[in-house]
XYZ file of C-alpha atoms in Angstrom:
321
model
C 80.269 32.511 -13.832
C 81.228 35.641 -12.257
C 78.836 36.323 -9.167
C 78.801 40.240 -10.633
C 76.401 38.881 -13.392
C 74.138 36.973 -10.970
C 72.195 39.992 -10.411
C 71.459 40.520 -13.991
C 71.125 37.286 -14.521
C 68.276 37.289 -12.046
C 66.739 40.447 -12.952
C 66.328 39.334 -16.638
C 65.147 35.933 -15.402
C 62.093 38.032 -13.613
C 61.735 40.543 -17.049
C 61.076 37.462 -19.416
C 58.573 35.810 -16.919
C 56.572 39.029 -16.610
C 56.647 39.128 -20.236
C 55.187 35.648 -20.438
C 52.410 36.461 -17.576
C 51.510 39.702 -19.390
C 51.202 37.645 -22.554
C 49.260 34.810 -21.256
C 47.122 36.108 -19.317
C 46.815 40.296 -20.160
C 46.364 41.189 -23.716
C 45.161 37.849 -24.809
C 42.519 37.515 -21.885
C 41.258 40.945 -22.553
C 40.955 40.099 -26.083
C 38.925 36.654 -25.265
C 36.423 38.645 -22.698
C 35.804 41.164 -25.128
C 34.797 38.913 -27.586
C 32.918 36.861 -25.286
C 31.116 39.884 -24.296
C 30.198 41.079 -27.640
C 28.945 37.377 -28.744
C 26.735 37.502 -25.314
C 24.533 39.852 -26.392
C 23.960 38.596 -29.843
C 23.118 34.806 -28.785
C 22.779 31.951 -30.722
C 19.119 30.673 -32.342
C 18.987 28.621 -29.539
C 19.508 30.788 -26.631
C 22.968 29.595 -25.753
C 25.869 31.495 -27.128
C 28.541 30.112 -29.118
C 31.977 28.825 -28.328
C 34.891 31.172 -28.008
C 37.310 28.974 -29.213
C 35.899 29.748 -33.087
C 36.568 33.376 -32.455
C 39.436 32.459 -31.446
C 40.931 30.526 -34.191
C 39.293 32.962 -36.596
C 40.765 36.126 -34.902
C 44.582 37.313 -36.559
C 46.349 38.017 -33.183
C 48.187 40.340 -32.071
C 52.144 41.106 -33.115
C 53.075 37.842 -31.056
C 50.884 35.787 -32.931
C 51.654 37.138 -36.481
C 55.841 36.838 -35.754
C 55.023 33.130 -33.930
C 52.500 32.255 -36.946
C 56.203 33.029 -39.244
C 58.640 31.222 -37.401
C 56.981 28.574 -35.971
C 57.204 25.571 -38.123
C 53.722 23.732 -39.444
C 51.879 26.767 -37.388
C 48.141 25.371 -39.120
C 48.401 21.848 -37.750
C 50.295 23.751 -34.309
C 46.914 25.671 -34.333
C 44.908 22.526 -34.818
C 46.592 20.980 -31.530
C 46.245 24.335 -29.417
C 42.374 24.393 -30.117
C 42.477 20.514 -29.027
C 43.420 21.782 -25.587
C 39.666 23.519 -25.163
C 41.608 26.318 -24.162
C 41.716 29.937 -25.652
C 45.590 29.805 -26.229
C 46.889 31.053 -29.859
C 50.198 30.671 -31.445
C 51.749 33.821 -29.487
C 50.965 32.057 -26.186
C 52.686 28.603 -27.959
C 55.995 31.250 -29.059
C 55.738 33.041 -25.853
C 56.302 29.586 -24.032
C 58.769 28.507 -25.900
C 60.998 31.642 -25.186
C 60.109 30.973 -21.769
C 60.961 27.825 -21.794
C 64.449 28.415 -22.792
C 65.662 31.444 -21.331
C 64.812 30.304 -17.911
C 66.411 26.678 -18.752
C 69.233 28.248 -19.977
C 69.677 30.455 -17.091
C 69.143 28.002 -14.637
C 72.266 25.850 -15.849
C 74.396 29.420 -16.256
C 73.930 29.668 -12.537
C 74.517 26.775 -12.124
C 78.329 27.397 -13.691
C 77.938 25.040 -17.097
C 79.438 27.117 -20.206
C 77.354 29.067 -22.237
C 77.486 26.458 -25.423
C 75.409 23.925 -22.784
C 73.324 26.467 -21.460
C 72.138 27.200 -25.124
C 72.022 23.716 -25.945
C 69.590 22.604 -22.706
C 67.948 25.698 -23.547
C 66.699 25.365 -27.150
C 66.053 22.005 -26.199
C 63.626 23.237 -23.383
C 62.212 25.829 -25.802
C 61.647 23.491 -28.188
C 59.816 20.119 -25.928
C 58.497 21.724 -22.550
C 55.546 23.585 -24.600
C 55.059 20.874 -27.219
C 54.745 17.816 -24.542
C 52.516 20.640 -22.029
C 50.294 20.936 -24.905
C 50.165 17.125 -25.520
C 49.409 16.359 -22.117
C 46.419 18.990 -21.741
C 44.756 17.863 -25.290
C 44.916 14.317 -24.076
C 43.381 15.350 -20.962
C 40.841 16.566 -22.522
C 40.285 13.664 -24.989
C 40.033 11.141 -21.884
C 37.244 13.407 -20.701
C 35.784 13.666 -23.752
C 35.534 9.814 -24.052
C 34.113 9.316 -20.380
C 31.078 11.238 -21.510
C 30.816 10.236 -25.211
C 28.758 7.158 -24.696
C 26.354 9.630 -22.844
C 25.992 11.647 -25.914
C 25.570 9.002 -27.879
C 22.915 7.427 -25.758
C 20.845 11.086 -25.988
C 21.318 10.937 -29.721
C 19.325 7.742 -30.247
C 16.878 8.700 -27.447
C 16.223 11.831 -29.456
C 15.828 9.861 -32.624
C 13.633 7.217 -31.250
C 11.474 10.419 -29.491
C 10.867 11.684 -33.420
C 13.421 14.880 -33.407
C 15.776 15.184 -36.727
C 19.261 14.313 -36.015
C 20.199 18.154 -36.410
C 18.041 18.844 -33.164
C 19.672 15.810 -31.274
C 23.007 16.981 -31.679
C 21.800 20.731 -30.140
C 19.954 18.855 -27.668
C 23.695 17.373 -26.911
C 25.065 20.195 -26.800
C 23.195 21.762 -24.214
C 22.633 18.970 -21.811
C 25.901 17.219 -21.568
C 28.782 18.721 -19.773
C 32.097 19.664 -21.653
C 34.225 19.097 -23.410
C 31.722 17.204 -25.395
C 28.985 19.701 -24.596
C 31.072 22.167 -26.237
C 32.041 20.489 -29.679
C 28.440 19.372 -30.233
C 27.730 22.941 -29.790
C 29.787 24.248 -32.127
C 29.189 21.871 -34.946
C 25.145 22.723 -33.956
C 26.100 26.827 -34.451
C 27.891 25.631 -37.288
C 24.584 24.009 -38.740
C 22.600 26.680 -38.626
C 24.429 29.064 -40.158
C 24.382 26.704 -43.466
C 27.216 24.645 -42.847
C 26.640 20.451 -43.796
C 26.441 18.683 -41.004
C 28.366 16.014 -42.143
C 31.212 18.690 -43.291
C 30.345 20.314 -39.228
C 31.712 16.936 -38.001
C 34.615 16.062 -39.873
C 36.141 19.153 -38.736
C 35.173 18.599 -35.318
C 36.978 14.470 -36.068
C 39.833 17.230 -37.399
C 39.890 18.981 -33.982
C 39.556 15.497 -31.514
C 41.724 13.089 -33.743
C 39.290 10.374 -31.421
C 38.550 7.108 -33.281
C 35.506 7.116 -31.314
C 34.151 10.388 -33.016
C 35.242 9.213 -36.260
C 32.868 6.141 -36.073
C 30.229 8.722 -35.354
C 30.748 10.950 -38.737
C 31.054 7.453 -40.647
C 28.307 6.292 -39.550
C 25.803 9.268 -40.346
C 27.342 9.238 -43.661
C 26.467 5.924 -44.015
C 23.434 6.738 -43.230
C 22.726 9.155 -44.924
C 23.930 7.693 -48.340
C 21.927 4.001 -48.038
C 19.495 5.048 -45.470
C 18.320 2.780 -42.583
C 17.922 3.314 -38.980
C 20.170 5.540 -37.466
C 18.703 5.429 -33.981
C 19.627 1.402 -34.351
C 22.716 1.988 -35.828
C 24.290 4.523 -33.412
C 22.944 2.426 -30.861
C 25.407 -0.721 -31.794
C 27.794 2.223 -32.000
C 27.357 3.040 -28.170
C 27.532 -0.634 -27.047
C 30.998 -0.851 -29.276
C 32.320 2.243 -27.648
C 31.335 0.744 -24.120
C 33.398 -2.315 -24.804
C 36.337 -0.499 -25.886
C 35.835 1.742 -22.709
C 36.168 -1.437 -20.596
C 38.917 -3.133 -22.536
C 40.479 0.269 -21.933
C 40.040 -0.251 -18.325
C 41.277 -3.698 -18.325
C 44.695 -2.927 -19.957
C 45.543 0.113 -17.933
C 44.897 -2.045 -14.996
C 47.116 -4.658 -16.093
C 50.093 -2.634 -17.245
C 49.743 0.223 -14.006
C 52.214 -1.857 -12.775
C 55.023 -1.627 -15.343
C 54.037 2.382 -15.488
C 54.554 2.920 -11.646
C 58.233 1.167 -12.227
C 58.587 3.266 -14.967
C 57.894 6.842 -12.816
C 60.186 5.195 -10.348
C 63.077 3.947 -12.536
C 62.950 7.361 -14.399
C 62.723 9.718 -11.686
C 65.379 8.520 -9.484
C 68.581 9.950 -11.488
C 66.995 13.213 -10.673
C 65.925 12.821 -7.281
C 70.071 11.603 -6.668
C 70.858 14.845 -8.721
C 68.952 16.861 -6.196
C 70.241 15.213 -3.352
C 73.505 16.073 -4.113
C 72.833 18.827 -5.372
C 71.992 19.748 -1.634
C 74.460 18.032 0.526
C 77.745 17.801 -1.929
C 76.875 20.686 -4.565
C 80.859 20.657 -5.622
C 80.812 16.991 -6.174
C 77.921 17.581 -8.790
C 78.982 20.691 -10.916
C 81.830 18.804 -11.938
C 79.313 17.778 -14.486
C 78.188 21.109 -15.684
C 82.163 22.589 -15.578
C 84.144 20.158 -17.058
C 83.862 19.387 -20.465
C 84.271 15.609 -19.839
C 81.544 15.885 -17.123
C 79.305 17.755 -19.765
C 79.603 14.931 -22.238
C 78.632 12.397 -20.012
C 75.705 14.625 -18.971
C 74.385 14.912 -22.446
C 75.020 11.178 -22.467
C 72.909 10.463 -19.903
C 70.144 12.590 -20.524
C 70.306 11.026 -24.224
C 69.434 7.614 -22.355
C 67.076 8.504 -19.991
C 65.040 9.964 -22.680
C 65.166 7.027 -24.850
C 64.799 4.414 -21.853
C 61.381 6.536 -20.547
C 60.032 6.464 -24.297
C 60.845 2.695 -24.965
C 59.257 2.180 -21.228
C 56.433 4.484 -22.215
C 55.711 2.149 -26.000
C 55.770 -1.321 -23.714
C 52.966 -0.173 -21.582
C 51.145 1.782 -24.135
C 48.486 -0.592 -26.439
C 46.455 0.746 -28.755
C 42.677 -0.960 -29.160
């Protein structure tokens, strides 16, 4: 690469990630605070005002959002994962990642001096996994606080119960005194409610939202309920003590295999802590790789391994329960 284009190489570089800042967190944050403000001063029935997030999936977007909703594959179910984050992002923040995402990957290995066919290949590739597996990581954050505080719920729910309130109350009573992220769905699915939604229709979407086994037992089991009758207060109380046990088996097996994951980090991150390393000290022994086209095919190569040896690493420590 000609060192006349580094310049503009550079100064487009600092363009696009302006344009993602002003995307992420200008237009669309203005948009969210307005909205918040406006449902502040029209509160809910029970003092407490409702989530943003159902604004926010209800709202059409700006520009970025319709041309993302269009050319981003599946965008309902992409939607459906973005509001699992708890996070006001919409499908123009997804699209204005994934752009992102590739120009500066695809940049990066231009200055690096690898032709412009692997440039476009890395970056497409970037574009296409860095927001997907970001997104994955933060709704599964999210789920594993959900489930430290689920039991809690659940416990409040049968205390309610047993105290005389209808299970409608309970679950506003949840909403209000436990923390989020649960806090915040029982809260929504109570708003929900009283605007003359079914309950049980209030928490299958919510089971739609979480994709949490835990929460599905929940739903199932006031539909039971509610269909042969019994005690609920007993029933959701088994519920909690099942949930407990699978919180401690949980335990148990991510005890036993932390091991085999901390070999895994290691084994996996040590091709690119060598590539960085000589990167540093012996840069033209290492862009032999990115310059010649032999080099380039064994770099695609080995990239093509790594990833499958970290994802057959990551299924033999990963059991389901």
């Amino acid at each position: 690469m000609s060192l006349s284009l580094l310049p503009v190489l550079v100064a487009l570089a600092a363009a696009g990630l302006l344009f993602c800042l002003f995307v992420f967190f200008g237009r669309g944050s203005a948009t969210v605070s307005r909205r918040a403000q406006a449902l502040s001063a029209n509160r809910g029935w029970n003092g407490t005002p409702a989530s943003a997030p159902v604004l926010i999936a209800r709202g059409g977007g700006n520009r970025l959002d319709k041309l993302s909703q269009r050319l981003l594959p599946q965008p309902a179910q992409l939607r459906l994962r973005l509001e699992a984050t708890g996070l006001p992002l919409t499908l123009g923040h997804y699209g204005a990642a994934t752009l992102g995402a590739a120009f500066l990957a695809g940049l990066f290995l231009l200055m690096a001096g690898a032709s412009f066919a692997a440039a476009l290949f890395v970056g497409v590739t970037a574009g296409l996994l860095v927001p997907h597996v970001a997104v994955g990581i933060m709704a599964g954050r999210r789920k594993a606080r959900f489930l430290k505080l689920f039991t809690d719920a659940i416990g409040l729910i049968v205390r309610g119960l047993r105290a005389g309130l209808p299970i409608t109350e309970t679950i506003g009573v949840v909403g209000r005194e436990v923390a989020d992220p649960v806090g915040e769905e029982f809260r929504r699915v109570a708003d929900q409610v009283r605007l003359g939604r079914p309950l049980e229709e209030s928490l299958w979407q919510a089971a739609g939202r979480l994709k949490l086994p835990e929460f599905n037992f929940l739903v199932i089991s006031l539909s039971v309920q509610r269909e042969t009758g019994g005690n609920l207060a007993e029933t959701l109380e088994n519920l909690g003590q099942i949930l407990r046990s699978r919180g401690q088996m949980r335990l148990k097996i991510k005890a036993m295999s932390s091991e085999a994951t901390a070999s895994a980090l290691i084994i996996g991150s040590l091709p690119f802590v060598m590539a960085l390393l000589m990167y540093l000290f012996s840069r033209d022994y290492l862009t032999v790789l990115f310059t010649n086209p032999l080099g380039q095919m064994m770099l695609a190569g080995g990239i093509v391994s790594l990833v499958t040896g970290a994802f057959i690493m990551r299924q033999m420590v990963r059991f389901e329960i």
